[in-house]
Short mmCIF file of C-alpha atoms and ligand atoms in Angstrom, two decimals:
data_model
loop_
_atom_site.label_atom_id
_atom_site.label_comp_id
_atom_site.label_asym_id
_atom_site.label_seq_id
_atom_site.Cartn_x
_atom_site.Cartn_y
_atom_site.Cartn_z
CA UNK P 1 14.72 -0.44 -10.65
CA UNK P 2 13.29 -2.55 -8.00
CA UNK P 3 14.21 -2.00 -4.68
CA UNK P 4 13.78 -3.17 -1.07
CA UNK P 5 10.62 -0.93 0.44
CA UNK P 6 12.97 -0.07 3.34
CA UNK P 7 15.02 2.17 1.17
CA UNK P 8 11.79 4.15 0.16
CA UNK P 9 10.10 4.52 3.59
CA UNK P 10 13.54 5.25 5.31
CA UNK P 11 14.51 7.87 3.15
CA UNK P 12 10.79 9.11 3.37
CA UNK P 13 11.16 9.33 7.45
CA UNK P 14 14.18 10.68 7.32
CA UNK P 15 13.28 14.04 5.05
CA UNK P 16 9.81 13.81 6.48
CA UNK P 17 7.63 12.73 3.15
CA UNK P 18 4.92 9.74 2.64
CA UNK P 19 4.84 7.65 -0.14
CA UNK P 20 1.61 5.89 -1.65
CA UNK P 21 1.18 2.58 -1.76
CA UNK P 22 -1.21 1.92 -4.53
CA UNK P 23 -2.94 -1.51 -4.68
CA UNK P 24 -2.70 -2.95 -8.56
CA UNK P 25 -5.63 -4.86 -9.63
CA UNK P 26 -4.55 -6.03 -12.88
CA UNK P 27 -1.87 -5.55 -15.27
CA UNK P 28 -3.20 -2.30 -17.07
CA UNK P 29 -3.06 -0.50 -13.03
CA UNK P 30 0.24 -1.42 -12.84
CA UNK P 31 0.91 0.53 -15.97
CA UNK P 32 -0.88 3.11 -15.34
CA UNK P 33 0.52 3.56 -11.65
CA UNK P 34 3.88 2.75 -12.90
CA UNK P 35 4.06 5.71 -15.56
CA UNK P 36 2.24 8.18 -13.47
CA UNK P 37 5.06 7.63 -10.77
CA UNK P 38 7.88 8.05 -13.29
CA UNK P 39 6.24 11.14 -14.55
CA UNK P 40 6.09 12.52 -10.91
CA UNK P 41 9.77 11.19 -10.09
CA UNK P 42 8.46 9.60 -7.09
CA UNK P 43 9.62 6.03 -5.91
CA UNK P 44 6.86 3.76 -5.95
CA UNK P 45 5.02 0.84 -4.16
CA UNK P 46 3.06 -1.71 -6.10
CA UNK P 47 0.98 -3.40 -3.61
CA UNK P 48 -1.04 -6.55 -4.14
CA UNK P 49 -3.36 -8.66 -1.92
CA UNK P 50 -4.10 -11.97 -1.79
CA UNK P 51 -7.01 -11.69 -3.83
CA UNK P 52 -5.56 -9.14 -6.33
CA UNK P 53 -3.13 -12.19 -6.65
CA UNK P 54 -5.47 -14.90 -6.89
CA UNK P 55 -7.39 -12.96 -9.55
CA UNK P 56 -4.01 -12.26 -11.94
CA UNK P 57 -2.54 -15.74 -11.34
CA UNK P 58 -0.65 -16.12 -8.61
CA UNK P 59 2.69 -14.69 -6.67
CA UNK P 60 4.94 -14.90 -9.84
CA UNK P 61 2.33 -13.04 -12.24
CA UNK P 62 2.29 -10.24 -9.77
CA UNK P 63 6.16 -10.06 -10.07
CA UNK P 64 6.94 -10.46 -13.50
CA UNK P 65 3.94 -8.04 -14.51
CA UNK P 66 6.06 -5.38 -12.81
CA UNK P 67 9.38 -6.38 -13.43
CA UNK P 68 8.21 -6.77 -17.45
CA UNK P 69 6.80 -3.07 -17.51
CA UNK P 70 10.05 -1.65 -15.68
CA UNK P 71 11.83 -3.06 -18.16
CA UNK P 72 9.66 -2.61 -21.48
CA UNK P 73 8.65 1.21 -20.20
CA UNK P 74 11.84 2.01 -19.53
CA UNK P 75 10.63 3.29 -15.74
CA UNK P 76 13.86 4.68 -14.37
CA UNK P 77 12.32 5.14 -10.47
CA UNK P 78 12.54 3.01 -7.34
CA UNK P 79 9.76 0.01 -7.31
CA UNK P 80 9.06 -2.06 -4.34
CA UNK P 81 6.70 -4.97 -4.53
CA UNK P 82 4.86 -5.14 -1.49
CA UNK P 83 2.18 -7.85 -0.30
CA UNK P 84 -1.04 -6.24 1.22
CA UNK P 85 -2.44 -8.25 4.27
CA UNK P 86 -0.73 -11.35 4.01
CA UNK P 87 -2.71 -13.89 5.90
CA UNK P 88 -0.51 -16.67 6.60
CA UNK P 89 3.58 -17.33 6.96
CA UNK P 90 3.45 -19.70 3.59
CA UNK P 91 1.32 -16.80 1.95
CA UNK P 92 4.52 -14.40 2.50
CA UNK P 93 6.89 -17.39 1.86
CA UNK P 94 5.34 -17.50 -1.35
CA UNK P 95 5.90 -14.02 -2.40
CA UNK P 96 9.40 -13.90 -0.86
CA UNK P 97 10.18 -16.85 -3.41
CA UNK P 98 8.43 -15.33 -6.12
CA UNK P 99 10.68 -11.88 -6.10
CA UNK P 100 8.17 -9.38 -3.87
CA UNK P 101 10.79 -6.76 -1.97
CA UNK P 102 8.20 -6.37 0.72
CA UNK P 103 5.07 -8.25 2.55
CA UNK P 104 2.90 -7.62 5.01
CA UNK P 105 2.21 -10.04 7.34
CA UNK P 106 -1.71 -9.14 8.92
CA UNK P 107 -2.34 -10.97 11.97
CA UNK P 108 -3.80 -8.55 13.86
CA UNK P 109 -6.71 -10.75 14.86
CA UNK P 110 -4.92 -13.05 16.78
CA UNK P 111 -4.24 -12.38 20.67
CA UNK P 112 -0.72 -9.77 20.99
CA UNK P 113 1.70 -12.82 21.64
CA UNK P 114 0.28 -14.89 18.69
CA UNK P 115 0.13 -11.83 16.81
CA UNK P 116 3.81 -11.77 17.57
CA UNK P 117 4.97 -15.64 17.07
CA UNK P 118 3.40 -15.14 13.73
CA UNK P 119 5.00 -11.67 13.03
CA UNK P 120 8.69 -13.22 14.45
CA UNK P 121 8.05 -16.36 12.02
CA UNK P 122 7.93 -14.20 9.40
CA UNK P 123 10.47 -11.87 9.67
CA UNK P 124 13.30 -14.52 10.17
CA UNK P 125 12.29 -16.06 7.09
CA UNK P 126 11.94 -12.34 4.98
CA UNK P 127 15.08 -10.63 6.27
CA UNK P 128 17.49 -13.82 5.57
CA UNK P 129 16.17 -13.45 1.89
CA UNK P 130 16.36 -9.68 1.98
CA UNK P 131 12.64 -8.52 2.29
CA UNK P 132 11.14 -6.08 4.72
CA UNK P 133 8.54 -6.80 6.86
CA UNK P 134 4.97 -4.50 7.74
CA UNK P 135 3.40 -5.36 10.65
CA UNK P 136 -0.09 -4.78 12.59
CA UNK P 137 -1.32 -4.08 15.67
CA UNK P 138 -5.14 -2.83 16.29
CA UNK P 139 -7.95 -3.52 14.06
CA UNK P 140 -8.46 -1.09 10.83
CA UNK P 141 -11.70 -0.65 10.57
CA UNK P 142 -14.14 -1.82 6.99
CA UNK P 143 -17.87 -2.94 6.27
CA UNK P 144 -19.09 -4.96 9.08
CA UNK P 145 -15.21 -4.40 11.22
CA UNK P 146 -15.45 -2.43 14.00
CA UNK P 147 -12.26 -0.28 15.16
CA UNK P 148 -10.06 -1.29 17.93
CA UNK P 149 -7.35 0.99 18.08
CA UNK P 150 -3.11 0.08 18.44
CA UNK P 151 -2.23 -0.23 22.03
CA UNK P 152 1.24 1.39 22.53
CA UNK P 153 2.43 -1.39 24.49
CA UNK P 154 1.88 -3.55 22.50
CA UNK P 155 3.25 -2.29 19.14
CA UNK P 156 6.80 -2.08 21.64
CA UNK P 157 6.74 -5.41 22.44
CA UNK P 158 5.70 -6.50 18.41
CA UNK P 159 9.17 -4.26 17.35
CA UNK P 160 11.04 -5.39 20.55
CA UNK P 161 10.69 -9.23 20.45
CA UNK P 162 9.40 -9.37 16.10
CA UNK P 163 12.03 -6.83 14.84
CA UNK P 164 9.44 -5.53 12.16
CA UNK P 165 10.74 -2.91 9.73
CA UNK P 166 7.11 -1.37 9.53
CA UNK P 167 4.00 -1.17 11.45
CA UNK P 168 0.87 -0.09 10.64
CA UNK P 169 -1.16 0.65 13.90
CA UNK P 170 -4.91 1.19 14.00
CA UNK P 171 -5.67 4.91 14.19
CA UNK P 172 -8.67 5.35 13.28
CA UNK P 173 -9.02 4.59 9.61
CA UNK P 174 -11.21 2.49 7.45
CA UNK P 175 -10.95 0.51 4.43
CA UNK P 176 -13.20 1.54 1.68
CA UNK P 177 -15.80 3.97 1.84
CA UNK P 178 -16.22 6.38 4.73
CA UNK P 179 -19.61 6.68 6.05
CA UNK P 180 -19.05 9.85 8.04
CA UNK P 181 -16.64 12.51 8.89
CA UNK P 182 -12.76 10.43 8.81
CA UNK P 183 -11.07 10.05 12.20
CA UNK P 184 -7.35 9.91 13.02
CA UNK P 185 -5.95 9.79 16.92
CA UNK P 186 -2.62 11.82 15.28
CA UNK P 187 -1.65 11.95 19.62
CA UNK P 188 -1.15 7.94 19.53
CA UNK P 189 0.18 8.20 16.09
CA UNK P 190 3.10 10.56 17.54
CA UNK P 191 3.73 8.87 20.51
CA UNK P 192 4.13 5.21 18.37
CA UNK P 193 6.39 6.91 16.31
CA UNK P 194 8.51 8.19 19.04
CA UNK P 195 8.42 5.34 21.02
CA UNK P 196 9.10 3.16 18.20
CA UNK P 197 11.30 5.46 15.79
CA UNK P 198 10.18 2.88 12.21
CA UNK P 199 8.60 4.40 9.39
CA UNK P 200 4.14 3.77 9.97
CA UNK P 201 1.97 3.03 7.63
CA UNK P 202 -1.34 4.35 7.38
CA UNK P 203 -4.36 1.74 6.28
CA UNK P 204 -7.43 2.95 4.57
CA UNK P 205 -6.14 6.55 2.70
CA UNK P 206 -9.30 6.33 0.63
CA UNK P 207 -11.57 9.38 1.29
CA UNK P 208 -8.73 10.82 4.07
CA UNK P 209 -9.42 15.20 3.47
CA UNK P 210 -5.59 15.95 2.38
CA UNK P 211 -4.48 17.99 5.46
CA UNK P 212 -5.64 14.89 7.12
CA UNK P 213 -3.32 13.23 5.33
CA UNK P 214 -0.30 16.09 6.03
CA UNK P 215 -0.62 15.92 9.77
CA UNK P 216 -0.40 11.92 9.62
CA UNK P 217 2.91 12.58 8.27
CA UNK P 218 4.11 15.24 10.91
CA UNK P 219 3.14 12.18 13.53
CA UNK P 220 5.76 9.96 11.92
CA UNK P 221 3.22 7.76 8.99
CA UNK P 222 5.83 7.49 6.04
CA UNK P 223 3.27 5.30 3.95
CA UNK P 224 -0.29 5.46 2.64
CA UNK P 225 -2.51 2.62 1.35
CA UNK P 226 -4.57 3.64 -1.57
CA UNK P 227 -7.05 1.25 -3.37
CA UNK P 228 -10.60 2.41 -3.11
CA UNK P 229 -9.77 6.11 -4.56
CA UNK P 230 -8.68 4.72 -7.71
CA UNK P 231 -11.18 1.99 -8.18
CA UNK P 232 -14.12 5.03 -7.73
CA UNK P 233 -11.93 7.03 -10.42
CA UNK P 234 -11.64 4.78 -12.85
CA UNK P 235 -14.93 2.69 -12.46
CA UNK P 236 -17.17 6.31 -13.09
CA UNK P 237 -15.03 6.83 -16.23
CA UNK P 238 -15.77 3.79 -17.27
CA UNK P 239 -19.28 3.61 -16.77
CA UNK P 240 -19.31 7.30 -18.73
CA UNK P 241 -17.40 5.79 -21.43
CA UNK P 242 -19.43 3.22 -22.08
CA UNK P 243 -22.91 5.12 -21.30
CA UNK P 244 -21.37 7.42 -24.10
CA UNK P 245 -20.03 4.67 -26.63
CA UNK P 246 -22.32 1.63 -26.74
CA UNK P 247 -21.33 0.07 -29.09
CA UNK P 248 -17.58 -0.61 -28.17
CA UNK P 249 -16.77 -3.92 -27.48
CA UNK P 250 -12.68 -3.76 -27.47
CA UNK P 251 -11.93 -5.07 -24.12
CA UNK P 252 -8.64 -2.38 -24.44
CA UNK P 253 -10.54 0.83 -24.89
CA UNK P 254 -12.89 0.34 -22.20
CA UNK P 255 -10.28 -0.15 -19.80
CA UNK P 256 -8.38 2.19 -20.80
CA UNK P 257 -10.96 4.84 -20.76
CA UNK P 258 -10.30 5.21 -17.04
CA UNK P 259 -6.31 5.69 -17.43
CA UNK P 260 -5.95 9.03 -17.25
CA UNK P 261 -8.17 9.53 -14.14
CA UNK P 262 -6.03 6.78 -12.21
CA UNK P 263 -3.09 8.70 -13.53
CA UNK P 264 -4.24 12.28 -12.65
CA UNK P 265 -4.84 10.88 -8.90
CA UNK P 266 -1.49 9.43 -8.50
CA UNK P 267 0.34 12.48 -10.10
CA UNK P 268 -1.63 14.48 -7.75
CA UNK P 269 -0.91 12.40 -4.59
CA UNK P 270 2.63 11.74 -4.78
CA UNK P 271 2.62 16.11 -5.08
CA UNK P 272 0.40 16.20 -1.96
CA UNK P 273 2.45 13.68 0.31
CA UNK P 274 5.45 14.83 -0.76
CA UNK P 275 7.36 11.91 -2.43
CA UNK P 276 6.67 13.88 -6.21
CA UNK P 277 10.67 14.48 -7.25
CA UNK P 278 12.20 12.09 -4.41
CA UNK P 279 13.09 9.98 -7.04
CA UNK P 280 15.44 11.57 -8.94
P1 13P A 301 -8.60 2.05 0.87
O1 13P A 301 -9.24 1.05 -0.03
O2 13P A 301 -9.55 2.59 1.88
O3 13P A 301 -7.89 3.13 0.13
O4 13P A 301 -7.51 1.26 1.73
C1 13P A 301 -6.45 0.61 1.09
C2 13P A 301 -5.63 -0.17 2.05
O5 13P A 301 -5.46 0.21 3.19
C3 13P A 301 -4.99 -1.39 1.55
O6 13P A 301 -4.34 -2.09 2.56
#
């Protein structure tokens, strides 16, 4: 059943759980993901960027891949359809029209009050049609982008004047690969939350050690972005597969030779953070 992503992350706040939101690269991941989260009974979030979009098809691919499996599968949990990073109001628009339950409007780059014309912009438009909105404030950090962490004010006056449903404020993270030993600033995480009182998301949950990942959710994160993990998984299985059967050529086994490592990582995160048997 699809749902709104507010009805996940609230319910996760309120009995103190996170749920993974797992970035889909292509029909077969949203399979995968899909089953593995009906097998754990946890509510799920499909999330897809703009170029996860761009390389399926566009806004309405994204949504009737998902919708289609529900359906066909018979997947009896919760499904919201989030957008990752949208860039631009039209890029939301877009995905509002096209049946997403959720999008993320990233523009974290631009100065606070821009940030928040932006933010505003798009959360008239999403709430009249029923979406939720997640928000940013800081920069997450990634190859070549340096850190700059959420300012407290600042994430007040993005809920006060924006009236965002979710925020995701720079902590610490990274996307993709960490170089290093992970750092979270779990103190400004708690005192957002407070302050605040919306479910957080957590960027970057890639390569996070898992009590890491438990003491983000004491400080109030209720969601956490996944998309490097599985790519690794599945990629090295892949590679193995193919070292140890060259001469396969069926485009179906080769992908699918890295389907039960995606699934064993998603069974094994929704037990970790909580949201395993939420769904029932
Ligand atoms: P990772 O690729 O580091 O898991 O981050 C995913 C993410 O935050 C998507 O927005």
């Amino acid at each position: 059943m699809i749902v709104s992503m507010k009805e996940i992350l609230i319910k996760a706040k309120t009995e103190k759980y996170a749920v993974a939101a797992y970035n889909v690269n292509n029909l077969e991941w949203a399979k995968f993901i899909l089953e593995a989260c009906n097998d754990s009974k946890s509510p799920a979030i499909l999330e897809f960027s703009e170029g996860a979009i761009n390389y399926i098809g566009g806004y309405n691919v994204a949504v009737s891949i998902v919708k289609s499996l529900i359906k066909d599968l018979n997947i009896s949990i919760p499904v919201a359809i989030h957008l990752d990073h949208g860039q631009s109001f039209e890029s939301c628009k877009k995905a509002i029209e096209a049946g997403f339950t959720s999008v993320m409007i990233d523009a974290s780059s631009l100065p606070i009050e821009e940030n928040i014309k932006l933010t505003k912009q798009v959360t008239e438009y999403a709430h009249k049609n029923k979406v939720s909105v997640e928000a940013e404030i800081g920069t997450i950090g990634g190859k070549d982008i340096n850190i700059s962490y959420a300012n407290i004010n600042d994430c007040q006056k993005l809920l006060s004047e924006a009236n965002i449903d979710f925020l995701a404020p720079a902590l610490g993270t990274v996307h993709g690969l960490y170089h290093g030993k992970p750092h979270i600033e779990f103190s400004r995480a708690k005192e957002i939350s407070e302050k605040l009182n919306i479910p957080l998301v957590l960027h970057g949950g890639t390569g996070i050690p898992d009590e890491m990942l438990l003491e983000s959710i004491n400080c109030g994160i209720c969601k956490i972005n996944i998309n490097t993990e599985l790519q690794v998984k599945w990629s090295k299985e892949v590679r193995k597969y193919l070292k140890d059967n060259n001469d396969v050529y069926d485009p179906r086994k080769i992908i699918k030779s890295g389907e039960k490592a995606i699934k064993e990582a998603v069974i094994q995160k929704n037990k970790l953070l909580g949201s395993a048997g939420k769904a029932l």
